[in-house]
Amino acid sequence: MKLNNIETVNKVGQEVILKGWVNTVRKMGKIVFVDLRDRSGFVQVVLVPSEITNGNEIELSSIKPEYVLEITGIVNKRGEKQINKELPTGEVEVLAKSVKILNTAETPPFEIVNEERQANEELRLKYRYLDLRHERMQKNIKVRHAVIRVMREFFYDQDFLEIETPFLSKSTPEGARDFLVPSRNYPGKFYALPQSPQQYKQMLMVAGLEKYFQIVRCFRDEDQRGDRQAEFTQLDVEMSFVDQEEILHLVEKLIIEVMNRVKPAVGTQHVVSSQYIAPFPRMTYEAAMKKYKSDKPDLRKDKNNPDEFAFVWVTDFPMFEYKEGDKRWGATHHPFTAINPEDFKLLEKVKTHHNASLEKIRAWQYDLVLNGSEIAGGSIRTHDPKILHKVFEILGHSDKEIQAKFGHLLEAFKYGVPPHGGIAFGLDRLVAILCGETSIREVMAFPKTSDNRDPLMDSPSEVEKEQLEELGITIKNKM
Ligand code: ASP
């Protein structure tokens, strides 16, 4: 077994076997210095021809960046002057006794060690496997893993069940445009990829499973808008017999756990109101709009401090908002959100969907905002089928449409639906903020370009004529 580079510091005087990539090579006369890279980090390897037993077989000067090497050598302490304080293994170096080239490498299209490679995103994504070799990207992927791990462990401890829901689902209006998947067995019919597992998780509550979570991919076929991805990851949660207070409390506990375990160096002192006995600050949507002109207020004291994490809850969103683009009323969150019972009177007054009192109706909806970004949103759900039906009406659906699009949920709600509510985190956004990244693409292993292409796999791509024929599809306008 190879030794992780990082562990060489504990092996001074011992013989070790290292395997990894050449990060950099420096030649000083006949001596070659290699910074060897593996997942754990870097270590300096010194190749002195006279010390190398298999030296005759290998031309040391042929070693280039990104070659894959196996080194057997002795770990030595570096001289006082040679110590590199920047490097965790900076106090040692490995004197090679034998070198094996496990594989050669062509000159990469951009330098792995050079941060400037950022300049061309197209190239970075085309060669993502090389881009991911960069130290910062490796760190981001590890932070993402750590966050997911803490989340899973937290929910297991809290007695939640991790349940998967289908990707091949049905097109139902949830706010964005659906990705459609043609059905071969049922020509002319389509599955849709879920925009979120919203309706499934609610049906899991009808099923009596009470506490559900899932770390799940969601799909939204949106036009390019800000830092979004057509597929992204959500931490999705739903619980029965809960009120808003209990959900907010649980989420605060989760966040404290994530911060303590993923950012231990930061500690919780920078997390605004880190004690979950004393909750995160809260403000209503109305107050946030009045004071900050935003429903995502940034409460950091110093926006240049990378280790300041200011969480705030925004609550009491309006249930309905007017969608200028579509010239119709829509649900601010989604139609399944519960209306604050104090505003039922207003709901009764609504005769047509043009009624102005619509915007005054408050929902039991809450968003968690971190440093000015929405990182989670959720709501208590309507569990009264009559009210749900009324909401669909207000949103402009005819009875026939309601049956066709939401009949399954209304049917389920006839059979003893418990009061329930939940929340979903945009995992990519949370991880990006924790990593100090501005784009979620920096914390995804294989993201798409901002215009939804994957230069690595070259998708979307054309398919064979036979495939289209099988599906009964003809393409009208080819790009
Ligand atoms: N399904 C919602 C969303 O994706 C989250 C929730 O209400 O739980 O935004």
PDB file of N, CA and C in Angstrom, residues 414-450:
ATOM      1  N   LYS A 414     -57.304  12.517   0.760  1.00  0.00           N
ATOM      2  CA  LYS A 414     -58.617  12.087   1.266  1.00  0.00           C
ATOM      3  C   LYS A 414     -58.479  11.051   2.363  1.00  0.00           C
ATOM      4  N   TYR A 415     -57.252  10.487   2.490  1.00  0.00           N
ATOM      5  CA  TYR A 415     -57.128   9.304   3.337  1.00  0.00           C
ATOM      6  C   TYR A 415     -56.348   9.561   4.622  1.00  0.00           C
ATOM      7  N   GLY A 416     -56.646  10.648   5.291  1.00  0.00           N
ATOM      8  CA  GLY A 416     -56.010  10.884   6.588  1.00  0.00           C
ATOM      9  C   GLY A 416     -54.611  11.421   6.440  1.00  0.00           C
ATOM     10  N   VAL A 417     -54.510  12.672   6.016  1.00  0.00           N
ATOM     11  CA  VAL A 417     -53.175  13.250   5.841  1.00  0.00           C
ATOM     12  C   VAL A 417     -52.773  13.982   7.127  1.00  0.00           C
ATOM     13  N   PRO A 418     -51.598  13.687   7.664  1.00  0.00           N
ATOM     14  CA  PRO A 418     -51.196  14.358   8.902  1.00  0.00           C
ATOM     15  C   PRO A 418     -50.757  15.798   8.603  1.00  0.00           C
ATOM     16  N   PRO A 419     -50.882  16.685   9.575  1.00  0.00           N
ATOM     17  CA  PRO A 419     -50.273  18.005   9.391  1.00  0.00           C
ATOM     18  C   PRO A 419     -48.781  17.799   9.162  1.00  0.00           C
ATOM     19  N   HIS A 420     -48.213  18.514   8.200  1.00  0.00           N
ATOM     20  CA  HIS A 420     -46.795  18.287   7.919  1.00  0.00           C
ATOM     21  C   HIS A 420     -46.144  19.519   7.327  1.00  0.00           C
ATOM     22  N   GLY A 421     -44.824  19.483   7.317  1.00  0.00           N
ATOM     23  CA  GLY A 421     -44.077  20.615   6.759  1.00  0.00           C
ATOM     24  C   GLY A 421     -42.639  20.186   6.526  1.00  0.00           C
ATOM     25  N   GLY A 422     -41.900  21.043   5.847  1.00  0.00           N
ATOM     26  CA  GLY A 422     -40.520  20.655   5.553  1.00  0.00           C
ATOM     27  C   GLY A 422     -39.708  21.803   5.031  1.00  0.00           C
ATOM     28  N   ILE A 423     -38.576  21.442   4.504  1.00  0.00           N
ATOM     29  CA  ILE A 423     -37.636  22.456   4.035  1.00  0.00           C
ATOM     30  C   ILE A 423     -36.670  21.791   3.067  1.00  0.00           C
ATOM     31  N   ALA A 424     -36.048  22.579   2.213  1.00  0.00           N
ATOM     32  CA  ALA A 424     -34.995  22.042   1.346  1.00  0.00           C
ATOM     33  C   ALA A 424     -33.834  23.033   1.288  1.00  0.00           C
ATOM     34  N   PHE A 425     -32.652  22.490   1.372  1.00  0.00           N
ATOM     35  CA  PHE A 425     -31.430  23.301   1.262  1.00  0.00           C
ATOM     36  C   PHE A 425     -30.877  23.210  -0.141  1.00  0.00           C
ATOM     37  N   GLY A 426     -30.440  24.314  -0.685  1.00  0.00           N
ATOM     38  CA  GLY A 426     -29.627  24.286  -1.892  1.00  0.00           C
ATOM     39  C   GLY A 426     -28.208  23.951  -1.450  1.00  0.00           C
ATOM     40  N   LEU A 427     -27.879  22.665  -1.578  1.00  0.00           N
ATOM     41  CA  LEU A 427     -26.607  22.205  -1.023  1.00  0.00           C
ATOM     42  C   LEU A 427     -25.397  22.849  -1.695  1.00  0.00           C
ATOM     43  N   ASP A 428     -25.505  23.016  -3.023  1.00  0.00           N
ATOM     44  CA  ASP A 428     -24.374  23.587  -3.762  1.00  0.00           C
ATOM     45  C   ASP A 428     -24.066  25.001  -3.270  1.00  0.00           C
ATOM     46  N   ARG A 429     -25.115  25.774  -3.052  1.00  0.00           N
ATOM     47  CA  ARG A 429     -24.931  27.169  -2.612  1.00  0.00           C
ATOM     48  C   ARG A 429     -24.304  27.222  -1.218  1.00  0.00           C
ATOM     49  N   LEU A 430     -24.827  26.383  -0.310  1.00  0.00           N
ATOM     50  CA  LEU A 430     -24.279  26.357   1.053  1.00  0.00           C
ATOM     51  C   LEU A 430     -22.789  26.029   1.013  1.00  0.00           C
ATOM     52  N   VAL A 431     -22.446  24.976   0.248  1.00  0.00           N
ATOM     53  CA  VAL A 431     -21.039  24.560   0.187  1.00  0.00           C
ATOM     54  C   VAL A 431     -20.186  25.662  -0.455  1.00  0.00           C
ATOM     55  N   ALA A 432     -20.719  26.301  -1.494  1.00  0.00           N
ATOM     56  CA  ALA A 432     -19.958  27.370  -2.155  1.00  0.00           C
ATOM     57  C   ALA A 432     -19.628  28.476  -1.154  1.00  0.00           C
ATOM     58  N   ILE A 433     -20.595  28.856  -0.349  1.00  0.00           N
ATOM     59  CA  ILE A 433     -20.338  29.938   0.620  1.00  0.00           C
ATOM     60  C   ILE A 433     -19.311  29.477   1.652  1.00  0.00           C
ATOM     61  N   LEU A 434     -19.440  28.240   2.116  1.00  0.00           N
ATOM     62  CA  LEU A 434     -18.474  27.744   3.099  1.00  0.00           C
ATOM     63  C   LEU A 434     -17.063  27.682   2.507  1.00  0.00           C
ATOM     64  N   CYS A 435     -16.968  27.460   1.199  1.00  0.00           N
ATOM     65  CA  CYS A 435     -15.661  27.383   0.534  1.00  0.00           C
ATOM     66  C   CYS A 435     -15.172  28.760   0.099  1.00  0.00           C
ATOM     67  N   GLY A 436     -15.965  29.782   0.312  1.00  0.00           N
ATOM     68  CA  GLY A 436     -15.567  31.118  -0.130  1.00  0.00           C
ATOM     69  C   GLY A 436     -15.610  31.278  -1.639  1.00  0.00           C
ATOM     70  N   GLU A 437     -16.448  30.469  -2.310  1.00  0.00           N
ATOM     71  CA  GLU A 437     -16.576  30.542  -3.766  1.00  0.00           C
ATOM     72  C   GLU A 437     -17.815  31.358  -4.130  1.00  0.00           C
ATOM     73  N   THR A 438     -17.746  32.074  -5.259  1.00  0.00           N
ATOM     74  CA  THR A 438     -18.927  32.837  -5.643  1.00  0.00           C
ATOM     75  C   THR A 438     -19.834  32.032  -6.579  1.00  0.00           C
ATOM     76  N   SER A 439     -19.282  31.014  -7.244  1.00  0.00           N
ATOM     77  CA  SER A 439     -20.106  30.236  -8.167  1.00  0.00           C
ATOM     78  C   SER A 439     -20.296  28.807  -7.658  1.00  0.00           C
ATOM     79  N   ILE A 440     -21.526  28.301  -7.805  1.00  0.00           N
ATOM     80  CA  ILE A 440     -21.779  26.924  -7.368  1.00  0.00           C
ATOM     81  C   ILE A 440     -21.039  25.921  -8.254  1.00  0.00           C
ATOM     82  N   ARG A 441     -20.648  26.355  -9.455  1.00  0.00           N
ATOM     83  CA  ARG A 441     -19.909  25.442 -10.347  1.00  0.00           C
ATOM     84  C   ARG A 441     -18.582  25.004  -9.719  1.00  0.00           C
ATOM     85  N   GLU A 442     -18.041  25.845  -8.849  1.00  0.00           N
ATOM     86  CA  GLU A 442     -16.746  25.538  -8.229  1.00  0.00           C
ATOM     87  C   GLU A 442     -16.838  24.430  -7.184  1.00  0.00           C
ATOM     88  N   VAL A 443     -18.055  24.068  -6.801  1.00  0.00           N
ATOM     89  CA  VAL A 443     -18.188  23.011  -5.784  1.00  0.00           C
ATOM     90  C   VAL A 443     -18.945  21.800  -6.329  1.00  0.00           C
ATOM     91  N   MET A 444     -19.088  21.743  -7.660  1.00  0.00           N
ATOM     92  CA  MET A 444     -19.706  20.578  -8.301  1.00  0.00           C
ATOM     93  C   MET A 444     -18.619  19.863  -9.087  1.00  0.00           C
ATOM     94  N   ALA A 445     -18.622  18.541  -9.032  1.00  0.00           N
ATOM     95  CA  ALA A 445     -17.562  17.826  -9.748  1.00  0.00           C
ATOM     96  C   ALA A 445     -17.679  18.052 -11.256  1.00  0.00           C
ATOM     97  N   PHE A 446     -18.873  17.899 -11.791  1.00  0.00           N
ATOM     98  CA  PHE A 446     -19.055  18.023 -13.239  1.00  0.00           C
ATOM     99  C   PHE A 446     -20.227  18.947 -13.564  1.00  0.00           C
ATOM    100  N   PRO A 447     -20.035  20.250 -13.404  1.00  0.00           N
ATOM    101  CA  PRO A 447     -21.131  21.173 -13.702  1.00  0.00           C
ATOM    102  C   PRO A 447     -21.260  21.405 -15.206  1.00  0.00           C
ATOM    103  N   LYS A 448     -22.334  22.068 -15.583  1.00  0.00           N
ATOM    104  CA  LYS A 448     -22.494  22.487 -16.976  1.00  0.00           C
ATOM    105  C   LYS A 448     -22.021  23.940 -17.086  1.00  0.00           C
ATOM    106  N   THR A 449     -21.800  24.379 -18.308  1.00  0.00           N
ATOM    107  CA  THR A 449     -21.483  25.791 -18.525  1.00  0.00           C
ATOM    108  C   THR A 449     -22.712  26.617 -18.149  1.00  0.00           C
ATOM    109  N   SER A 450     -22.546  27.925 -18.085  1.00  0.00           N
ATOM    110  CA  SER A 450     -23.706  28.730 -17.684  1.00  0.00           C
ATOM    111  C   SER A 450     -24.812  28.675 -18.738  1.00  0.00           C
TER     112      SER A 450
END
